[in-house]
Coordinates of C-alpha atoms and ligand atoms in Angstrom, one line a residue:
X1 CA 20.1 14.5 2.8
X2 CA 17.0 14.9 0.6
X3 CA 14.1 12.5 0.2
X4 CA 13.7 10.6 -3.1
X5 CA 10.5 9.1 -4.4
X6 CA 10.8 6.3 -7.0
X7 CA 7.5 6.1 -8.9
X8 CA 6.1 3.4 -11.1
X9 CA 8.6 0.7 -10.2
X10 CA 8.5 -3.0 -10.4
X11 CA 9.8 -3.8 -6.9
X12 CA 11.5 -7.0 -6.1
X13 CA 13.9 -8.7 -3.7
X14 CA 15.0 -12.3 -3.2
X15 CA 11.9 -13.3 -1.1
X16 CA 9.2 -13.3 -3.7
X17 CA 9.3 -14.4 -7.4
X18 CA 6.9 -11.8 -8.7
X19 CA 7.6 -8.1 -8.5
X20 CA 5.2 -5.6 -6.8
X21 CA 4.2 -2.7 -9.0
X22 CA 4.4 0.4 -6.8
X23 CA 6.3 3.4 -5.4
X24 CA 9.2 3.6 -2.9
X25 CA 9.9 6.6 -0.7
X26 CA 13.5 7.0 0.5
X27 CA 14.2 9.2 3.5
X28 CA 17.8 10.0 4.3
X29 CA 19.7 6.7 4.2
X30 CA 16.6 4.4 4.6
X31 CA 13.7 3.0 2.8
X32 CA 10.8 4.9 4.4
X33 CA 7.7 3.5 2.8
X34 CA 6.6 1.2 0.0
X35 CA 3.1 1.6 -1.5
X36 CA 1.0 0.3 -4.3
X37 CA -0.9 3.6 -4.4
X38 CA 0.8 6.9 -5.4
X39 CA 2.3 9.0 -2.6
X40 CA 1.0 12.5 -2.0
X41 CA 4.3 14.2 -1.2
X42 CA 5.7 17.5 -2.3
X43 CA 9.1 17.6 -0.6
X44 CA 10.7 14.6 -2.3
X45 CA 12.7 14.5 -5.6
X46 CA 10.6 12.3 -7.9
X47 CA 12.1 9.7 -10.2
X48 CA 9.6 8.1 -12.5
X49 CA 11.0 4.6 -13.3
X50 CA 8.2 3.9 -15.9
X51 CA 8.0 0.2 -15.1
X52 CA 11.8 -0.5 -14.6
X53 CA 12.8 -2.9 -11.9
X54 CA 13.9 -1.7 -8.5
X55 CA 15.8 -4.1 -6.2
X56 CA 18.3 -4.1 -3.4
X57 CA 22.0 -3.4 -4.2
X58 CA 24.0 -6.5 -4.8
X59 CA 26.2 -8.0 -2.1
X60 CA 29.5 -9.9 -2.6
X61 CA 31.0 -11.8 0.3
X62 CA 34.4 -12.6 -1.3
X63 CA 36.4 -9.9 -3.2
X64 CA 39.9 -8.6 -3.3
X65 CA 39.6 -4.9 -4.1
X66 CA 43.4 -4.5 -4.2
X67 CA 44.0 -7.4 -6.6
X68 CA 44.6 -5.3 -9.7
X69 CA 46.7 -8.1 -11.3
X70 CA 46.5 -11.9 -11.5
X71 CA 50.0 -12.3 -10.1
X72 CA 50.1 -12.1 -6.2
X73 CA 53.9 -12.5 -6.1
X74 CA 54.3 -9.6 -8.5
X75 CA 51.8 -7.4 -6.6
X76 CA 53.9 -8.1 -3.4
X77 CA 56.7 -6.2 -5.2
X78 CA 54.5 -3.3 -6.1
X79 CA 54.4 0.0 -4.2
X80 CA 51.3 0.4 -1.9
X81 CA 50.2 3.7 -3.5
X82 CA 50.0 1.9 -6.9
X83 CA 47.8 -0.9 -5.4
X84 CA 45.5 1.6 -3.7
X85 CA 45.1 3.5 -7.0
X86 CA 44.1 0.2 -8.6
X87 CA 41.7 -0.5 -5.7
X88 CA 39.9 2.8 -6.2
X89 CA 39.4 1.8 -9.9
X90 CA 38.2 -1.7 -9.0
X91 CA 35.7 -0.5 -6.4
X92 CA 34.3 2.1 -8.7
X93 CA 33.7 -0.7 -11.2
X94 CA 31.9 -2.8 -8.5
X95 CA 29.5 0.1 -7.7
X96 CA 28.8 0.7 -11.3
X97 CA 27.9 -3.0 -11.6
X98 CA 25.3 -2.6 -8.8
X99 CA 27.4 -4.0 -5.9
X100 CA 26.7 -1.8 -2.9
X101 CA 28.3 -3.9 -0.2
X102 CA 31.3 -6.2 -0.4
X103 CA 33.5 -8.2 2.0
X104 CA 37.2 -8.2 1.3
X105 CA 39.0 -11.5 1.7
X106 CA 42.5 -10.1 2.2
X107 CA 44.4 -7.0 1.1
X108 CA 42.0 -4.1 2.0
X109 CA 42.6 -2.4 5.3
X110 CA 40.4 -0.3 7.5
X111 CA 41.7 3.0 6.1
X112 CA 40.2 2.0 2.7
X113 CA 36.8 1.2 4.4
X114 CA 36.8 4.5 6.3
X115 CA 37.7 6.4 3.2
X116 CA 34.7 4.9 1.5
X117 CA 32.4 5.7 4.5
X118 CA 33.6 9.3 4.5
X119 CA 33.0 9.6 0.7
X120 CA 36.7 10.2 -0.1
X121 CA 36.4 7.3 -2.6
X122 CA 33.5 5.9 -4.6
X123 CA 32.8 2.2 -4.0
X124 CA 30.7 -0.4 -2.2
X125 CA 30.4 -0.4 1.6
X126 CA 33.5 -2.5 2.5
X127 CA 34.1 -5.1 5.3
X128 CA 37.8 -5.8 5.6
X129 CA 40.1 -8.4 7.2
X130 CA 43.4 -6.6 6.6
X131 CA 46.1 -9.2 5.9
X132 CA 45.3 -12.9 5.7
X133 CA 47.0 -15.2 8.3
X134 CA 49.0 -17.9 6.6
X135 CA 51.5 -20.5 7.8
X136 CA 55.0 -20.6 6.3
X137 CA 54.5 -22.2 2.9
X138 CA 50.8 -21.5 3.1
X139 CA 48.4 -19.8 0.6
X140 CA 49.5 -16.3 1.5
X141 CA 53.2 -17.2 1.3
X142 CA 53.9 -16.0 -2.2
X143 CA 57.6 -16.8 -2.1
X144 CA 59.0 -19.2 -4.6
X145 CA 61.2 -22.1 -3.4
X146 CA 64.3 -20.0 -3.9
X147 CA 63.3 -16.8 -2.3
X148 CA 64.0 -15.2 1.2
X149 CA 65.1 -18.4 3.0
X150 CA 66.9 -16.6 5.9
X151 CA 65.5 -17.0 9.4
X152 CA 64.5 -13.3 9.6
X153 CA 62.6 -13.6 6.3
X154 CA 59.1 -13.8 7.9
X155 CA 59.5 -10.5 9.6
X156 CA 60.6 -8.8 6.4
X157 CA 57.7 -10.5 4.6
X158 CA 55.1 -9.4 7.2
X159 CA 56.4 -5.8 7.1
X160 CA 56.0 -5.5 3.4
X161 CA 53.4 -8.0 2.0
X162 CA 50.2 -6.3 0.8
X163 CA 47.8 -9.3 1.1
X164 CA 49.1 -11.8 3.8
X165 CA 51.2 -12.3 6.9
X166 CA 53.0 -15.4 8.1
X167 CA 52.3 -16.7 11.6
X168 CA 53.3 -20.1 12.8
X169 CA 52.4 -21.7 16.2
X170 CA 49.7 -20.7 18.6
X171 CA 51.4 -17.6 20.0
X172 CA 52.2 -16.1 16.6
X173 CA 48.7 -16.9 15.4
X174 CA 47.2 -15.1 18.4
X175 CA 49.4 -12.1 18.0
X176 CA 48.7 -11.9 14.3
X177 CA 44.9 -12.1 14.7
X178 CA 45.1 -9.5 17.5
X179 CA 47.2 -7.2 15.4
X180 CA 44.9 -7.3 12.4
X181 CA 41.9 -6.6 14.8
X182 CA 43.9 -3.8 16.4
X183 CA 44.4 -2.3 12.9
X184 CA 40.6 -2.3 12.5
X185 CA 39.8 -5.6 10.7
X186 CA 36.1 -6.4 10.7
X187 CA 36.8 -10.1 10.5
X188 CA 39.9 -12.4 10.4
X189 CA 41.0 -14.4 7.3
X190 CA 42.7 -17.7 7.7
X191 CA 44.4 -19.5 4.8
X192 CA 43.5 -23.0 5.9
X193 CA 44.5 -25.0 2.9
X194 CA 46.4 -25.1 -0.4
X195 CA 45.6 -22.5 -3.1
X196 CA 45.7 -21.8 -6.8
X197 CA 47.4 -18.4 -6.9
X198 CA 50.3 -19.3 -4.5
X199 CA 53.4 -20.9 -6.0
X200 CA 54.5 -23.6 -3.6
X201 CA 51.5 -25.2 -1.8
X202 CA 49.6 -28.1 -3.4
X203 CA 45.8 -27.7 -3.4
X204 CA 45.2 -30.8 -1.4
X205 CA 47.3 -29.5 1.6
X206 CA 45.7 -28.7 4.9
X207 CA 47.3 -25.6 6.5
X208 CA 47.5 -24.9 10.2
X209 CA 46.9 -27.4 13.0
X210 CA 43.7 -27.5 15.1
X211 CA 45.3 -25.6 18.0
X212 CA 46.4 -22.7 15.7
X213 CA 43.0 -22.6 14.0
X214 CA 41.2 -22.6 17.4
X215 CA 43.4 -19.9 18.7
X216 CA 42.6 -17.6 15.8
X217 CA 38.9 -18.3 16.1
X218 CA 39.0 -17.6 19.8
X219 CA 40.7 -14.2 19.2
X220 CA 38.1 -13.3 16.6
X221 CA 35.3 -14.3 19.1
X222 CA 36.9 -12.3 21.9
X223 CA 36.6 -9.3 19.6
X224 CA 33.0 -10.2 18.9
X225 CA 33.7 -11.1 15.3
X226 CA 34.5 -14.2 13.3
X227 CA 37.0 -15.9 11.1
X228 CA 36.6 -16.8 7.4
X229 CA 38.8 -19.6 5.9
X230 CA 40.2 -20.4 2.5
X231 CA 39.5 -24.1 1.9
X232 CA 39.1 -26.6 -0.9
X233 CA 39.3 -30.1 0.4
X234 CA 37.1 -32.0 2.9
X235 CA 40.0 -32.2 5.4
X236 CA 40.6 -28.5 5.3
X237 CA 36.9 -27.6 5.5
X238 CA 36.2 -29.9 8.4
X239 CA 39.2 -28.7 10.4
X240 CA 38.1 -25.1 9.8
X241 CA 34.5 -25.5 10.9
X242 CA 35.5 -27.7 13.9
X243 CA 37.8 -24.9 15.0
X244 CA 34.9 -22.5 14.8
X245 CA 35.3 -20.7 11.5
X246 CA 32.0 -19.0 10.4
X247 CA 32.5 -19.1 6.6
X248 CA 34.4 -21.6 4.5
X249 CA 35.3 -20.1 1.1
X250 CA 35.4 -21.9 -2.2
X251 CA 34.9 -25.5 -0.9
X252 CA 35.1 -26.9 -4.5
X253 CA 36.1 -30.4 -3.3
X254 CA 33.5 -30.7 -0.5
X255 CA 31.9 -34.1 0.0
X256 CA 28.6 -35.2 1.6
X257 CA 29.9 -35.9 5.1
X258 CA 31.8 -32.7 5.2
X259 CA 28.8 -30.7 4.0
X260 CA 26.7 -32.2 6.8
X261 CA 29.4 -31.2 9.3
X262 CA 29.3 -27.6 7.9
X263 CA 25.5 -27.5 8.3
X264 CA 25.7 -29.0 11.8
X265 CA 28.2 -26.3 12.8
X266 CA 25.9 -23.6 11.4
X267 CA 28.8 -22.4 9.2
X268 CA 28.3 -20.9 5.7
X269 CA 29.7 -22.0 2.3
X270 CA 30.8 -19.1 0.1
X271 CA 31.4 -20.5 -3.4
X272 CA 33.4 -18.4 -5.9
X273 CA 33.0 -20.3 -9.1
X274 CA 33.2 -17.3 -11.5
X275 CA 36.9 -16.8 -10.7
X276 CA 37.9 -20.3 -11.9
X277 CA 35.7 -19.9 -15.0
X278 CA 37.4 -16.5 -15.8
X279 CA 40.9 -17.8 -15.0
X280 CA 40.3 -20.8 -17.2
X281 CA 39.2 -18.6 -20.0
X282 CA 41.6 -15.7 -19.7
X283 CA 44.3 -16.7 -17.2
X284 CA 47.2 -17.2 -19.7
X285 CA 46.3 -14.1 -21.7
X286 CA 46.1 -11.9 -18.5
X287 CA 49.4 -13.1 -17.0
X288 CA 48.2 -15.8 -14.5
X289 CA 51.5 -17.7 -13.6
X290 CA 51.8 -21.1 -15.2
X291 CA 52.3 -22.8 -11.8
X292 CA 48.7 -21.5 -11.0
X293 CA 47.2 -22.5 -14.3
X294 CA 48.5 -26.0 -13.7
X295 CA 46.6 -26.1 -10.4
X296 CA 43.2 -24.9 -11.8
X297 CA 42.2 -28.1 -13.4
X298 CA 41.6 -29.9 -10.1
X299 CA 38.9 -27.5 -9.0
X300 CA 37.3 -25.7 -11.9
X301 CA 34.9 -28.5 -12.8
X302 CA 34.0 -29.4 -9.2
X303 CA 32.6 -26.0 -8.4
X304 CA 28.9 -26.4 -9.3
X305 CA 28.6 -29.8 -7.8
X306 CA 30.0 -28.4 -4.5
X307 CA 26.9 -26.1 -4.4
X308 CA 24.7 -29.1 -5.0
X309 CA 26.3 -31.1 -2.2
X310 CA 26.1 -28.2 0.2
X311 CA 22.5 -27.4 -0.7
X312 CA 21.4 -31.1 -0.2
X313 CA 23.1 -31.1 3.3
X314 CA 21.2 -27.9 4.3
X315 CA 24.3 -25.6 4.4
X316 CA 23.6 -21.9 4.1
X317 CA 25.2 -20.8 0.8
X318 CA 26.5 -17.2 0.3
X319 CA 27.7 -15.4 -2.8
X320 CA 31.3 -14.7 -3.6
X321 CA 33.4 -14.0 -6.7
X322 CA 37.1 -13.8 -5.8
X323 CA 38.0 -12.2 -9.1
X324 CA 41.5 -10.8 -9.8
X325 CA 42.8 -8.1 -12.1
X326 CA 41.0 -7.6 -15.5
X327 CA 38.6 -10.5 -14.6
X328 CA 36.6 -8.2 -12.2
X329 CA 34.2 -7.4 -15.1
X330 CA 32.7 -10.9 -14.7
X331 CA 31.5 -10.2 -11.1
X332 CA 27.8 -10.5 -11.7
X333 CA 28.3 -13.6 -13.9
X334 CA 28.5 -15.6 -10.6
X335 CA 24.7 -15.3 -10.4
X336 CA 24.2 -17.3 -13.6
X337 CA 26.6 -20.0 -12.5
X338 CA 24.9 -20.4 -9.1
X339 CA 21.5 -20.3 -10.8
X340 CA 22.4 -23.5 -12.7
X341 CA 22.0 -25.2 -9.4
X342 CA 19.8 -23.0 -7.2
X343 CA 17.6 -21.3 -9.9
X344 CA 17.4 -17.5 -10.4
X345 CA 15.6 -16.8 -7.1
X346 CA 18.0 -19.0 -5.1
X347 CA 21.0 -17.4 -6.7
X348 CA 19.7 -13.9 -5.8
X349 CA 19.1 -15.1 -2.3
X350 CA 22.7 -16.2 -1.8
X351 CA 23.7 -12.5 -2.3
X352 CA 20.7 -10.6 -0.8
X353 CA 19.5 -12.9 2.0
X354 CA 22.5 -15.0 3.1
X355 CA 25.4 -12.5 2.7
X356 CA 23.9 -9.9 5.1
X357 CA 23.8 -12.7 7.8
X358 CA 27.5 -13.6 7.0
X359 CA 28.6 -10.0 7.3
X360 CA 26.4 -9.2 10.3
X361 CA 24.6 -6.3 8.6
X362 CA 20.9 -7.2 9.2
X363 CA 19.4 -4.2 7.5
X364 CA 20.6 -4.6 3.9
X365 CA 19.4 -6.9 1.0
X366 CA 15.6 -6.3 1.1
X367 CA 13.1 -3.8 -0.2
X368 CA 11.5 -3.1 3.1
X369 CA 10.8 0.0 5.3
X370 CA 13.7 0.5 7.7
X371 CA 16.3 -1.1 5.5
X372 CA 19.3 0.8 4.3
X373 CA 18.5 2.5 1.0
X374 CA 21.0 0.6 -1.1
X375 CA 18.9 0.1 -4.3
X376 CA 19.5 -0.5 -8.0
X377 CA 17.3 0.0 -11.1
X378 CA 17.5 -2.8 -13.6
X379 CA 16.1 -2.8 -17.2
X380 CA 14.7 -6.3 -16.9
X381 CA 13.6 -8.9 -14.4
X382 CA 16.5 -10.9 -13.0
X383 CA 14.0 -13.5 -11.7
X384 CA 13.3 -14.3 -15.3
X385 CA 16.6 -13.5 -16.9
X386 CA 19.5 -13.5 -14.5
X387 CA 22.0 -12.5 -17.3
X388 CA 20.4 -9.0 -17.2
X389 CA 22.8 -8.3 -14.2
X390 CA 25.8 -8.9 -16.4
X391 CA 27.4 -6.7 -19.1
X392 CA 29.4 -4.7 -16.5
X393 CA 26.4 -2.8 -15.3
X394 CA 25.1 -1.7 -18.7
X395 CA 21.5 -2.8 -17.8
X396 CA 21.7 -1.1 -14.4
X397 CA 21.1 2.6 -15.1
X398 CA 20.8 3.8 -11.5
X399 CA 22.6 2.9 -8.3
X400 CA 21.7 4.3 -4.9
X401 CA 23.9 3.8 -1.9
X402 CA 22.7 4.8 1.6
X403 CA 20.0 7.0 0.1
X404 CA 22.5 8.8 -2.2
X405 CA 22.4 8.3 -6.0
X406 CA 25.9 7.3 -7.1
X407 CA 25.1 6.3 -10.7
X408 CA 22.3 7.7 -12.8
X409 CA 22.0 7.0 -16.5
X410 CA 18.2 7.3 -16.6
X411 CA 18.4 10.7 -18.1
X412 CA 20.8 9.5 -20.8
X413 CA 18.3 6.8 -21.6
X414 CA 15.4 9.2 -21.9
X415 CA 17.6 11.5 -24.1
X416 CA 18.7 8.7 -26.4
X417 CA 15.0 7.6 -26.7
X418 CA 14.0 11.1 -27.5
X419 CA 16.7 11.5 -30.1
X420 CA 15.7 8.3 -31.7
X421 CA 12.1 9.5 -32.0
X422 CA 13.2 12.9 -33.5
Ligands
ZN501 ZN1 40.9 -18.3 -1.3
ZN502 ZN1 40.1 -14.9 -2.3

C-alpha cells in the first residue's frame, strides 16, 4: 500500500472543539504522523486539501445492512440472494456518506463481514451478530397471529428467517447463542422487549425471563464477547442490564431510576432516534405496515428526552440509526437530533469516542498517530454546523478506509471550479 500525505487540512476529532491546521501522513493502513509544519517527503502521494476539514470516519453502532425494505415479514419471504444484493447497495451508500465502521443489529452474517474485509464488496467495516435471538411472539417473530401455528413451526422459521431465530427456555437460548457465535457472530443480539416493526408484540412487553437473558449473556462472555439488547421500557432495560447486557438499544421510555442502574452496571445506551423520525415522516409512503405505524406514536416523541435522562445519570451514550429500506439516506441526520441534547461536539463523541468502546475497536475514531486511517474530508466544520454531514454524503468529497481511498470527488470539485472560472 502506498503512503498518502494530506496537506493543508483543518484536522479535527471529537476531543477538541477547534480544528488544528496541519498535515497528516498516512502509511499503509495507519495514521503515521500529524504535523503543523509541512512534511519533507518524496515518496507519498500528496493531496492538497486547501483548508477542507479532515476527520475520522463516522461510526454507527446500530444498523441493519440487509433491511432493504420497511417490512420485515415481507423480507422474510424474500430469497437470500436478493437481500444480499440489497445489502451491497446499502453498504455502498453508508461508505459514500462517510461511515467507515458499522455494527449490524441483526441480519448480516460473518460471510458479509469477511467479503468486505477481503474487498469483494465496498462498504464500512462490519461487526455482525447473525440472527437476533427472540422468544416465541417476540420482536424477531414476524409471524402474524394466523401464521405457522404448528408445533414444528419454530424449526422451519429458524431455518429460513433472514433476521431472527426463535429460542425459548434456557437450553434453547444457550444453543442459539452458541450457534450464532459458531457461525462467526462478533456479538449476540437479544430481543428483550416489544418492538415497532413486529406484528404481534406490544411495545410495553418484556421479553425473555432473567434466567434466559443471563444464559445468553454467559454464552457471549464465554466467547469473550457481549450481548446487545433491543429494549424500550424501564422493565425491559433493567432486566437486560441486570442480566449483563453491554448495550441497551433505543431505550426511548427509560426513566431516571433505570438510567441510574444502566450507569451503575457500566452499560451503554444506543439511541436510534432518526429511524422513528424517518418512519413517522415516510412510513406510510414507503410501505411500513399499518400495525407498526400504530405503535410508533408511543416512542417517537420520547426519544430525545431519553438521551437527556441517560446523560443526567452518567450513562455512556453511543450512536445508532436503525434505518430501514429507503430511509437509509437519513443516516447522518441522527447527529443533528442528538446535538439538540448533547451539542455538536457531544453528538460527534457518541459516534467517534463511545462507539469504538462499544465495539471493542480501540484504534478507530481519532486523528492520532497509530490509529487506523479511516478518515473523511468534509467541506465545512461539523463542530459549527452538524448538518454538513447530511445530504447523503454530498459535502464529503473524500473517504479513506484503512489507508485506501474509496471515494474521491476532490478532482471533480477542482474541475467544476475551473470550468466556472473559464
Ligand atoms: Zn430494535
Ligand atoms: Zn434494529
